PDB file of C-alpha atoms in Angstrom:
ATOM      1  CA  MET A 235     127.290 138.991  89.075  1.00 80.00           C
ATOM      2  CA  SER A 236     126.487 138.816  92.830  1.00 92.00           C
ATOM      3  CA  PHE A 237     124.023 139.722  95.007  1.00 97.00           C
ATOM      4  CA  THR A 238     123.321 140.425  98.560  1.00 97.00           C
ATOM      5  CA  VAL A 239     120.062 140.916 100.675  1.00 98.00           C
ATOM      6  CA  GLU A 240     118.810 143.166 103.457  1.00 97.00           C
ATOM      7  CA  GLU A 241     116.114 142.136 106.314  1.00 97.00           C
ATOM      8  CA  ARG A 242     113.921 144.567 107.678  1.00 97.00           C
ATOM      9  CA  GLY A 243     110.731 144.157 109.779  1.00 97.00           C
ATOM     10  CA  ILE A 244     110.099 141.237 112.247  1.00 97.00           C
ATOM     11  CA  PRO A 245     110.932 137.506 111.249  1.00 97.00           C
ATOM     12  CA  ASN A 246     108.129 135.480 111.271  1.00 97.00           C
ATOM     13  CA  SER A 247     105.688 138.374 111.243  1.00 97.00           C
ATOM     14  CA  PRO A 248     103.808 140.220 108.685  1.00 97.00           C
ATOM     15  CA  SER A 249     106.099 142.968 108.496  1.00 96.00           C
ATOM     16  CA  TYR A 250     109.099 140.931 107.838  1.00 97.00           C
ATOM     17  CA  ARG A 251     110.861 141.406 103.818  1.00 98.00           C
ATOM     18  CA  ILE A 252     113.767 140.450 102.018  1.00 98.00           C
ATOM     19  CA  PHE A 253     115.161 143.223 100.017  1.00 98.00           C
ATOM     20  CA  PHE A 254     117.953 142.705  97.273  1.00 98.00           C
ATOM     21  CA  LYS A 255     120.972 144.394  96.190  1.00 97.00           C
ATOM     22  CA  ASN A 256     123.371 144.292  93.266  1.00 96.00           C
ATOM     23  CA  ALA A 257     127.093 143.951  93.311  1.00 95.00           C
ATOM     24  CA  GLU A 258     127.063 148.208  93.581  1.00 94.00           C
ATOM     25  CA  GLY A 259     125.116 147.800  96.924  1.00 94.00           C
ATOM     26  CA  LYS A 260     122.169 149.562  95.206  1.00 95.00           C
ATOM     27  CA  TYR A 261     118.684 148.419  96.191  1.00 97.00           C
ATOM     28  CA  ILE A 262     116.971 146.129  93.032  1.00 97.00           C
ATOM     29  CA  SER A 263     113.965 144.259  92.326  1.00 98.00           C
ATOM     30  CA  PRO A 264     114.305 140.192  92.289  1.00 98.00           C
ATOM     31  CA  PHE A 265     111.425 140.028  89.920  1.00 98.00           C
ATOM     32  CA  HIS A 266     112.876 142.416  87.038  1.00 98.00           C
ATOM     33  CA  ASP A 267     116.381 143.483  87.689  1.00 98.00           C
ATOM     34  CA  ILE A 268     118.063 140.035  88.148  1.00 98.00           C
ATOM     35  CA  PRO A 269     118.625 138.673  84.893  1.00 98.00           C
ATOM     36  CA  MET A 270     116.973 135.527  83.917  1.00 98.00           C
ATOM     37  CA  TYR A 271     120.054 134.155  82.431  1.00 98.00           C
ATOM     38  CA  ALA A 272     123.241 133.501  84.551  1.00 98.00           C
ATOM     39  CA  ASP A 273     125.321 132.209  80.826  1.00 97.00           C
ATOM     40  CA  GLU A 274     122.805 132.118  78.035  1.00 97.00           C
ATOM     41  CA  SER A 275     124.980 130.291  76.043  1.00 97.00           C
ATOM     42  CA  LYS A 276     125.157 127.119  78.287  1.00 97.00           C
ATOM     43  CA  ASN A 277     121.400 127.818  79.433  1.00 97.00           C
ATOM     44  CA  ILE A 278     122.303 128.329  82.925  1.00 98.00           C
ATOM     45  CA  PHE A 279     119.729 130.682  84.684  1.00 98.00           C
ATOM     46  CA  HIS A 280     119.675 132.427  88.172  1.00 98.00           C
ATOM     47  CA  MET A 281     117.119 130.961  90.677  1.00 98.00           C
ATOM     48  CA  VAL A 282     115.806 133.375  93.451  1.00 98.00           C
ATOM     49  CA  VAL A 283     115.539 130.806  96.469  1.00 98.00           C
ATOM     50  CA  GLU A 284     112.573 131.796  98.287  1.00 98.00           C
ATOM     51  CA  VAL A 285     111.610 128.704 100.858  1.00 98.00           C
ATOM     52  CA  PRO A 286     114.812 126.508 101.814  1.00 98.00           C
ATOM     53  CA  ARG A 287     114.527 122.736 101.919  1.00 98.00           C
ATOM     54  CA  TRP A 288     112.608 121.127 104.816  1.00 97.00           C
ATOM     55  CA  THR A 289     111.277 124.933 105.957  1.00 98.00           C
ATOM     56  CA  ASN A 290     107.262 125.232 105.945  1.00 98.00           C
ATOM     57  CA  ALA A 291     107.092 129.041 105.737  1.00 98.00           C
ATOM     58  CA  LYS A 292     105.308 129.977 102.588  1.00 98.00           C
ATOM     59  CA  MET A 293     107.893 132.808 101.299  1.00 98.00           C
ATOM     60  CA  GLU A 294     107.435 134.582  98.114  1.00 98.00           C
ATOM     61  CA  ILE A 295     108.495 137.223  95.890  1.00 98.00           C
ATOM     62  CA  ALA A 296     106.047 140.115  96.712  1.00 98.00           C
ATOM     63  CA  THR A 297     105.037 140.755  93.113  1.00 98.00           C
ATOM     64  CA  LYS A 298     102.398 143.718  94.134  1.00 98.00           C
ATOM     65  CA  ASP A 299     104.994 145.508  96.536  1.00 97.00           C
ATOM     66  CA  PRO A 300     107.588 148.186  95.805  1.00 96.00           C
ATOM     67  CA  LEU A 301     110.984 146.551  94.898  1.00 97.00           C
ATOM     68  CA  ASN A 302     109.107 143.022  95.112  1.00 98.00           C
ATOM     69  CA  PRO A 303     111.006 141.760  98.185  1.00 98.00           C
ATOM     70  CA  ILE A 304     110.473 138.518  99.756  1.00 98.00           C
ATOM     71  CA  LYS A 305     107.567 138.138 102.154  1.00 98.00           C
ATOM     72  CA  GLN A 306     105.602 135.298 103.895  1.00 98.00           C
ATOM     73  CA  ASP A 307     102.108 134.699 102.229  1.00 98.00           C
ATOM     74  CA  MET A 308      99.078 135.487 104.338  1.00 96.00           C
ATOM     75  CA  LYS A 309      95.509 133.950 103.985  1.00 92.00           C
ATOM     76  CA  LYS A 310      92.661 135.022 105.913  1.00 90.00           C
ATOM     77  CA  GLY A 311      94.996 137.279 108.102  1.00 93.00           C
ATOM     78  CA  LYS A 312      97.194 134.816 109.229  1.00 95.00           C
ATOM     79  CA  LEU A 313     100.801 133.827 107.909  1.00 98.00           C
ATOM     80  CA  ARG A 314     100.862 130.857 105.637  1.00 97.00           C
ATOM     81  CA  TYR A 315     102.977 127.597 106.382  1.00 98.00           C
ATOM     82  CA  VAL A 316     102.620 124.248 104.033  1.00 97.00           C
ATOM     83  CA  ALA A 317     101.714 121.506 106.099  1.00 97.00           C
ATOM     84  CA  ASN A 318     103.644 118.500 106.589  1.00 98.00           C
ATOM     85  CA  VAL A 319     101.752 115.755 104.689  1.00 97.00           C
ATOM     86  CA  PHE A 320     103.219 112.387 105.682  1.00 96.00           C
ATOM     87  CA  PRO A 321     106.175 111.417 104.690  1.00 96.00           C
ATOM     88  CA  HIS A 322     106.954 115.098 103.835  1.00 97.00           C
ATOM     89  CA  LYS A 323     108.393 117.635 105.922  1.00 96.00           C
ATOM     90  CA  GLY A 324     108.053 121.158 104.654  1.00 97.00           C
ATOM     91  CA  TYR A 325     109.449 121.657 100.999  1.00 98.00           C
ATOM     92  CA  ILE A 326     111.026 118.552  99.644  1.00 98.00           C
ATOM     93  CA  TRP A 327     113.526 120.944  97.284  1.00 98.00           C
ATOM     94  CA  ASN A 328     114.904 124.339  97.737  1.00 98.00           C
ATOM     95  CA  TYR A 329     112.001 126.045  96.202  1.00 98.00           C
ATOM     96  CA  GLY A 330     111.795 129.614  94.430  1.00 98.00           C
ATOM     97  CA  ALA A 331     111.420 131.269  90.907  1.00 98.00           C
ATOM     98  CA  ILE A 332     113.770 132.258  87.710  1.00 98.00           C
ATOM     99  CA  PRO A 333     113.621 136.438  87.447  1.00 98.00           C
ATOM    100  CA  GLN A 334     112.272 138.413  84.509  1.00 98.00           C
ATOM    101  CA  THR A 335     109.700 135.615  84.002  1.00 98.00           C
ATOM    102  CA  TRP A 336     105.515 136.120  84.223  1.00 98.00           C
ATOM    103  CA  GLU A 337     103.057 133.437  83.880  1.00 98.00           C
ATOM    104  CA  ASP A 338     100.462 135.803  81.796  1.00 97.00           C
ATOM    105  CA  PRO A 339      97.136 135.314  83.276  1.00 97.00           C
ATOM    106  CA  ALA A 340      95.756 136.550  80.092  1.00 96.00           C
ATOM    107  CA  HIS A 341      97.565 133.852  77.862  1.00 96.00           C
ATOM    108  CA  LYS A 342      95.613 130.537  77.730  1.00 96.00           C
ATOM    109  CA  ASP A 343      98.392 127.695  77.024  1.00 95.00           C
ATOM    110  CA  ASP A 344      97.725 125.207  74.247  1.00 93.00           C
ATOM    111  CA  ASP A 345      99.174 122.331  76.435  1.00 92.00           C
ATOM    112  CA  THR A 346      97.086 122.812  79.572  1.00 95.00           C
ATOM    113  CA  GLY A 347      93.996 124.614  78.657  1.00 96.00           C
ATOM    114  CA  CYS A 348      94.600 127.241  81.302  1.00 96.00           C
ATOM    115  CA  CYS A 349      95.907 130.789  81.635  1.00 97.00           C
ATOM    116  CA  GLY A 350      98.946 131.537  83.794  1.00 97.00           C
ATOM    117  CA  ASP A 351      98.955 132.575  87.359  1.00 97.00           C
ATOM    118  CA  ASN A 352     100.420 135.867  87.690  1.00 97.00           C
ATOM    119  CA  ASP A 353     104.032 134.866  89.034  1.00 98.00           C
ATOM    120  CA  PRO A 354     107.139 134.414  88.029  1.00 98.00           C
ATOM    121  CA  ILE A 355     107.845 130.658  87.066  1.00 98.00           C
ATOM    122  CA  ASP A 356     108.613 128.523  90.040  1.00 98.00           C
ATOM    123  CA  VAL A 357     111.938 126.754  90.335  1.00 98.00           C
ATOM    124  CA  CYS A 358     112.478 123.030  92.515  1.00 98.00           C
ATOM    125  CA  GLU A 359     116.024 122.571  93.026  1.00 98.00           C
ATOM    126  CA  ILE A 360     117.097 119.129  93.789  1.00 98.00           C
ATOM    127  CA  GLY A 361     120.853 119.395  94.777  1.00 97.00           C
ATOM    128  CA  THR A 362     122.265 118.134  98.046  1.00 95.00           C
ATOM    129  CA  LYS A 363     122.925 121.809  99.762  1.00 95.00           C
ATOM    130  CA  VAL A 364     120.187 123.537 101.658  1.00 97.00           C
ATOM    131  CA  CYS A 365     120.191 126.951 100.476  1.00 97.00           C
ATOM    132  CA  SER A 366     119.188 129.940 102.281  1.00 97.00           C
ATOM    133  CA  ARG A 367     116.204 132.391 102.003  1.00 97.00           C
ATOM    134  CA  GLY A 368     116.892 135.091  99.246  1.00 98.00           C
ATOM    135  CA  GLU A 369     120.200 133.422  98.124  1.00 98.00           C
ATOM    136  CA  VAL A 370     120.472 133.699  94.183  1.00 98.00           C
ATOM    137  CA  ILE A 371     122.093 130.401  92.527  1.00 98.00           C
ATOM    138  CA  LYS A 372     123.110 129.289  89.333  1.00 98.00           C
ATOM    139  CA  VAL A 373     120.679 126.313  87.965  1.00 98.00           C
ATOM    140  CA  LYS A 374     120.711 123.926  85.181  1.00 98.00           C
ATOM    141  CA  VAL A 375     117.026 122.980  84.010  1.00 98.00           C
ATOM    142  CA  LEU A 376     116.172 119.613  83.666  1.00 98.00           C
ATOM    143  CA  GLY A 377     112.690 119.183  83.136  1.00 98.00           C
ATOM    144  CA  VAL A 378     109.216 120.874  84.038  1.00 98.00           C
ATOM    145  CA  LEU A 379     105.735 120.007  85.549  1.00 98.00           C
ATOM    146  CA  ALA A 380     102.461 120.970  84.341  1.00 98.00           C
ATOM    147  CA  MET A 381     100.559 121.482  87.590  1.00 97.00           C
ATOM    148  CA  ILE A 382      96.886 123.242  87.397  1.00 96.00           C
ATOM    149  CA  ASP A 383      96.449 124.744  90.418  1.00 92.00           C
ATOM    150  CA  GLU A 384      92.768 126.049  90.907  1.00 90.00           C
ATOM    151  CA  GLY A 385      92.196 126.588  87.382  1.00 93.00           C
ATOM    152  CA  GLU A 386      95.482 128.386  86.675  1.00 95.00           C
ATOM    153  CA  THR A 387      99.010 126.830  84.757  1.00 96.00           C
ATOM    154  CA  ASP A 388     101.490 126.777  87.615  1.00 97.00           C
ATOM    155  CA  TRP A 389     104.396 125.418  85.955  1.00 98.00           C
ATOM    156  CA  LYS A 390     106.955 123.679  87.943  1.00 98.00           C
ATOM    157  CA  VAL A 391     110.908 123.546  86.879  1.00 98.00           C
ATOM    158  CA  LEU A 392     113.066 121.020  87.957  1.00 98.00           C
ATOM    159  CA  ALA A 393     116.573 121.920  88.431  1.00 98.00           C
ATOM    160  CA  ILE A 394     120.176 121.638  90.091  1.00 98.00           C
ATOM    161  CA  ASN A 395     122.340 124.144  91.224  1.00 98.00           C
ATOM    162  CA  VAL A 396     125.373 124.326  88.824  1.00 98.00           C
ATOM    163  CA  GLU A 397     127.863 124.432  91.807  1.00 97.00           C
ATOM    164  CA  ASP A 398     126.532 121.025  93.363  1.00 97.00           C
ATOM    165  CA  PRO A 399     128.741 117.967  93.386  1.00 96.00           C
ATOM    166  CA  GLU A 400     126.267 116.138  91.617  1.00 95.00           C
ATOM    167  CA  ALA A 401     125.596 118.405  88.525  1.00 97.00           C
ATOM    168  CA  ASN A 402     127.623 116.762  86.220  1.00 97.00           C
ATOM    169  CA  ASP A 403     125.735 113.826  86.415  1.00 97.00           C
ATOM    170  CA  PHE A 404     122.467 115.596  85.750  1.00 98.00           C
ATOM    171  CA  ASN A 405     121.269 116.683  82.675  1.00 97.00           C
ATOM    172  CA  ASN A 406     117.660 115.745  81.763  1.00 97.00           C
ATOM    173  CA  ILE A 407     114.558 114.364  83.486  1.00 98.00           C
ATOM    174  CA  SER A 408     115.831 111.047  82.788  1.00 98.00           C
ATOM    175  CA  ASP A 409     118.870 111.386  84.715  1.00 98.00           C
ATOM    176  CA  VAL A 410     116.612 112.354  87.750  1.00 98.00           C
ATOM    177  CA  ARG A 411     114.448 109.286  87.352  1.00 97.00           C
ATOM    178  CA  ARG A 412     117.697 106.834  87.079  1.00 97.00           C
ATOM    179  CA  LEU A 413     119.949 108.156  89.704  1.00 97.00           C
ATOM    180  CA  LYS A 414     116.929 109.695  92.747  1.00 97.00           C
ATOM    181  CA  PRO A 415     114.333 107.059  92.345  1.00 97.00           C
ATOM    182  CA  GLY A 416     111.463 107.728  93.605  1.00 97.00           C
ATOM    183  CA  TYR A 417     111.974 111.932  93.512  1.00 97.00           C
ATOM    184  CA  LEU A 418     109.759 112.658  90.354  1.00 98.00           C
ATOM    185  CA  GLU A 419     106.505 110.496  92.135  1.00 97.00           C
ATOM    186  CA  ALA A 420     107.158 112.402  95.544  1.00 97.00           C
ATOM    187  CA  THR A 421     107.471 115.758  93.823  1.00 98.00           C
ATOM    188  CA  VAL A 422     103.999 115.158  92.385  1.00 98.00           C
ATOM    189  CA  ASP A 423     102.680 113.584  95.221  1.00 97.00           C
ATOM    190  CA  TRP A 424     103.731 117.005  97.270  1.00 97.00           C
ATOM    191  CA  PHE A 425     102.325 119.281  94.978  1.00 97.00           C
ATOM    192  CA  LYS A 426      99.026 116.987  94.512  1.00 96.00           C
ATOM    193  CA  ARG A 427      98.084 117.307  98.011  1.00 95.00           C
ATOM    194  CA  TYR A 428      99.876 120.065 100.048  1.00 96.00           C
ATOM    195  CA  LYS A 429      96.734 121.989 100.120  1.00 95.00           C
ATOM    196  CA  VAL A 430      94.403 119.041 100.849  1.00 95.00           C
ATOM    197  CA  PRO A 431      94.805 120.154 105.004  1.00 95.00           C
ATOM    198  CA  ASP A 432      93.616 123.207 104.177  1.00 92.00           C
ATOM    199  CA  GLY A 433      90.008 121.535 102.932  1.00 91.00           C
ATOM    200  CA  LYS A 434      91.521 122.015  99.342  1.00 92.00           C
ATOM    201  CA  PRO A 435      91.041 119.309  96.815  1.00 92.00           C
ATOM    202  CA  GLU A 436      94.170 117.320  94.960  1.00 94.00           C
ATOM    203  CA  ASN A 437      95.837 119.563  92.605  1.00 95.00           C
ATOM    204  CA  ARG A 438      95.596 118.171  88.730  1.00 95.00           C
ATOM    205  CA  PHE A 439      98.315 118.122  86.148  1.00 97.00           C
ATOM    206  CA  ALA A 440      98.646 118.340  82.388  1.00 96.00           C
ATOM    207  CA  PHE A 441     100.253 115.485  80.587  1.00 96.00           C
ATOM    208  CA  ASP A 442      98.870 112.739  83.079  1.00 95.00           C
ATOM    209  CA  GLU A 443     101.191 113.898  85.932  1.00 96.00           C
ATOM    210  CA  GLU A 444     104.301 113.590  83.826  1.00 97.00           C
ATOM    211  CA  PHE A 445     107.204 115.862  83.757  1.00 98.00           C
ATOM    212  CA  LYS A 446     108.450 116.802  80.236  1.00 98.00           C
ATOM    213  CA  ASP A 447     111.769 116.972  79.049  1.00 98.00           C
ATOM    214  CA  LYS A 448     115.009 119.779  79.261  1.00 98.00           C
ATOM    215  CA  GLU A 449     114.057 120.847  75.692  1.00 98.00           C
ATOM    216  CA  PHE A 450     110.507 121.332  76.782  1.00 98.00           C
ATOM    217  CA  ALA A 451     111.114 123.057  79.768  1.00 98.00           C
ATOM    218  CA  LEU A 452     113.597 125.528  78.142  1.00 98.00           C
ATOM    219  CA  ASP A 453     110.666 126.655  75.531  1.00 98.00           C
ATOM    220  CA  VAL A 454     108.354 127.383  78.542  1.00 98.00           C
ATOM    221  CA  ILE A 455     111.157 129.153  80.404  1.00 98.00           C
ATOM    222  CA  LYS A 456     111.668 131.207  77.299  1.00 98.00           C
ATOM    223  CA  SER A 457     108.186 131.961  76.606  1.00 98.00           C
ATOM    224  CA  THR A 458     107.578 133.148  80.213  1.00 98.00           C
ATOM    225  CA  HIS A 459     110.610 135.667  79.827  1.00 98.00           C
ATOM    226  CA  ASN A 460     108.648 137.034  76.552  1.00 98.00           C
ATOM    227  CA  PHE A 461     105.480 137.612  78.525  1.00 98.00           C
ATOM    228  CA  TRP A 462     107.783 139.416  81.435  1.00 98.00           C
ATOM    229  CA  LYS A 463     109.229 141.269  78.397  1.00 97.00           C
ATOM    230  CA  ALA A 464     105.738 142.551  77.249  1.00 97.00           C
ATOM    231  CA  LEU A 465     104.788 143.448  80.823  1.00 97.00           C
ATOM    232  CA  VAL A 466     107.866 145.989  81.445  1.00 97.00           C
ATOM    233  CA  CYS A 467     107.124 147.307  77.941  1.00 95.00           C
ATOM    234  CA  GLN A 468     103.832 148.215  79.115  1.00 95.00           C
ATOM    235  CA  LYS A 469     102.445 146.108  76.033  1.00 95.00           C
ATOM    236  CA  SER A 470     100.487 143.703  78.529  1.00 95.00           C
ATOM    237  CA  SER A 471      98.682 144.764  81.371  1.00 95.00           C
ATOM    238  CA  ALA A 472     100.303 144.593  84.511  1.00 94.00           C
ATOM    239  CA  GLY A 473      97.154 145.047  87.142  1.00 96.00           C
ATOM    240  CA  GLU A 474      98.220 145.149  90.672  1.00 97.00           C
ATOM    241  CA  LEU A 475     101.749 143.829  90.136  1.00 98.00           C
ATOM    242  CA  ASN A 476     104.498 146.257  90.975  1.00 98.00           C
ATOM    243  CA  CYS A 477     106.980 146.578  88.027  1.00 98.00           C
ATOM    244  CA  LYS A 478     108.967 149.025  89.407  1.00 97.00           C
ATOM    245  CA  ASN A 479     112.682 148.519  88.547  1.00 97.00           C
ATOM    246  CA  THR A 480     116.107 149.979  88.759  1.00 96.00           C
ATOM    247  CA  CYS A 481     117.927 148.562  85.681  1.00 93.00           C
ATOM    248  CA  VAL A 482     115.522 147.338  83.298  1.00 95.00           C
ATOM    249  CA  SER A 483     113.542 150.466  82.467  1.00 94.00           C
ATOM    250  CA  THR A 484     114.575 153.735  80.667  1.00 91.00           C
ATOM    251  CA  ALA A 485     114.243 157.026  82.487  1.00 86.00           C
ATOM    252  CA  ASP A 486     111.007 158.007  80.844  1.00 88.00           C
ATOM    253  CA  SER A 487     109.344 154.681  81.771  1.00 93.00           C
ATOM    254  CA  PRO A 488     106.748 154.581  84.618  1.00 94.00           C
ATOM    255  CA  PHE A 489     108.587 151.486  85.594  1.00 96.00           C
ATOM    256  CA  CYS A 490     111.718 153.521  86.195  1.00 96.00           C
ATOM    257  CA  CYS A 491     112.601 153.237  90.055  1.00 95.00           C
ATOM    258  CA  SER A 492     115.246 155.992  91.034  1.00 94.00           C
ATOM    259  CA  PRO A 493     117.963 155.334  93.940  1.00 92.00           C
ATOM    260  CA  ASP A 494     116.266 157.621  96.212  1.00 93.00           C
ATOM    261  CA  GLU A 495     112.582 156.021  95.477  1.00 94.00           C
ATOM    262  CA  ALA A 496     114.435 152.797  96.283  1.00 95.00           C
ATOM    263  CA  GLN A 497     115.744 153.958  99.484  1.00 94.00           C
ATOM    264  CA  ALA A 498     112.757 155.147 100.389  1.00 93.00           C
ATOM    265  CA  ALA A 499     110.657 152.113  99.683  1.00 92.00           C
ATOM    266  CA  VAL A 500     113.076 149.951 101.638  1.00 95.00           C
ATOM    267  CA  GLY A 501     113.334 152.866 104.488  1.00 92.00           C
ATOM    268  CA  GLU A 502     109.526 152.621 105.320  1.00 89.00           C
ATOM    269  CA  LEU A 503     110.159 149.298 107.433  1.00 92.00           C
ATOM    270  CA  CYS A 504     111.596 149.153 110.328  1.00 91.00           C
ATOM    271  CA  PRO A 505     115.391 147.522 110.547  1.00 94.00           C
ATOM    272  CA  CYS A 506     115.420 143.698 111.509  1.00 94.00           C
ATOM    273  CA  GLY A 507     114.186 142.684 114.969  1.00 94.00           C
ATOM    274  CA  LYS A 508     114.238 139.760 117.018  1.00 95.00           C
ATOM    275  CA  ALA A 509     112.055 136.697 115.527  1.00 96.00           C
ATOM    276  CA  GLU A 510     108.766 136.054 116.680  1.00 96.00           C
ATOM    277  CA  SER A 511     108.268 132.382 117.783  1.00 96.00           C
ATOM    278  CA  ILE A 512     106.801 129.990 115.094  1.00 96.00           C
ATOM    279  CA  PRO A 513     103.218 128.542 116.002  1.00 95.00           C
ATOM    280  CA  SER A 514     103.946 124.771 117.182  1.00 95.00           C
ATOM    281  CA  SER A 515     101.351 123.871 114.754  1.00 95.00           C
ATOM    282  CA  VAL A 516     103.745 123.900 111.897  1.00 96.00           C
ATOM    283  CA  ASP A 517     105.320 120.737 113.324  1.00 96.00           C
ATOM    284  CA  GLN A 518     101.960 118.977 113.076  1.00 97.00           C
ATOM    285  CA  TRP A 519     101.757 115.835 110.692  1.00 97.00           C
ATOM    286  CA  PHE A 520      98.573 115.487 108.214  1.00 97.00           C
ATOM    287  CA  TYR A 521      97.910 111.731 106.924  1.00 95.00           C
ATOM    288  CA  CYS A 522      95.806 112.146 103.781  1.00 87.00           C
ATOM    289  CA  GLU A 523      94.399 108.986 101.830  1.00 81.00           C
ATOM    290  CA  ARG A 524      95.227 108.924  98.134  1.00 76.00           C
ATOM    291  CA  LYS A 525      92.772 109.369  95.840  1.00 68.00           C
TER     292      LYS A 525
END
């Protein structure tokens, strides 16, 4: 199963979008139409790369837009870039999401005591390759961190690309601790402090900031997949989410998107143009005291 992307709008501007196509060249939603599993028998998952390692633009699947393209998040009318909180430069992993998952904001998690954040479940891919924005890769899950972001449960799955030359050496969170010393601590530190330069408090975590192992992570992912199933089957409220899809819903579903509708949604945006410059402030370093 292969996927391609099509850029629209002006890169580094609010108009920029990355749309997805399947092997037949038909537009699809990366939220709903890309299967969660790449190989269910081996627990290999698809991951949609939103943010390549070392970059700062806060790109994400646009869950409220038709066909859910990747776009840059905005706040107070400005494009969002994550700060470089010393010693971390941009995102320290390839960052993205597992499709066909959803952290239900109406479900209070027994372990965290908080409801979901209304997004697909996040993934931090720790392999050696710097991936491309919009790339769909196959990953092996290693563990999960339970972050509490402004009162919401925001799971962070740690995984590795199955095509990474080191993939065979990593099968659980203990392997990361053993083979990449300091990486788990750096990951917690990154998530704890990345909003501090914006005047936000440090994020909190369940389980005393400890990563849970592979089996726990797989259970979390499967539960978010079940929440997603309820969403597209109209058993849960979609709210402002756009659940239009081309492959999942039946023709009599309000979520079914025809090829013509998909084409029209993409055609509303102009072709990809010359990129605007990235503000020089994005390269600024912040030095935050650890509490």
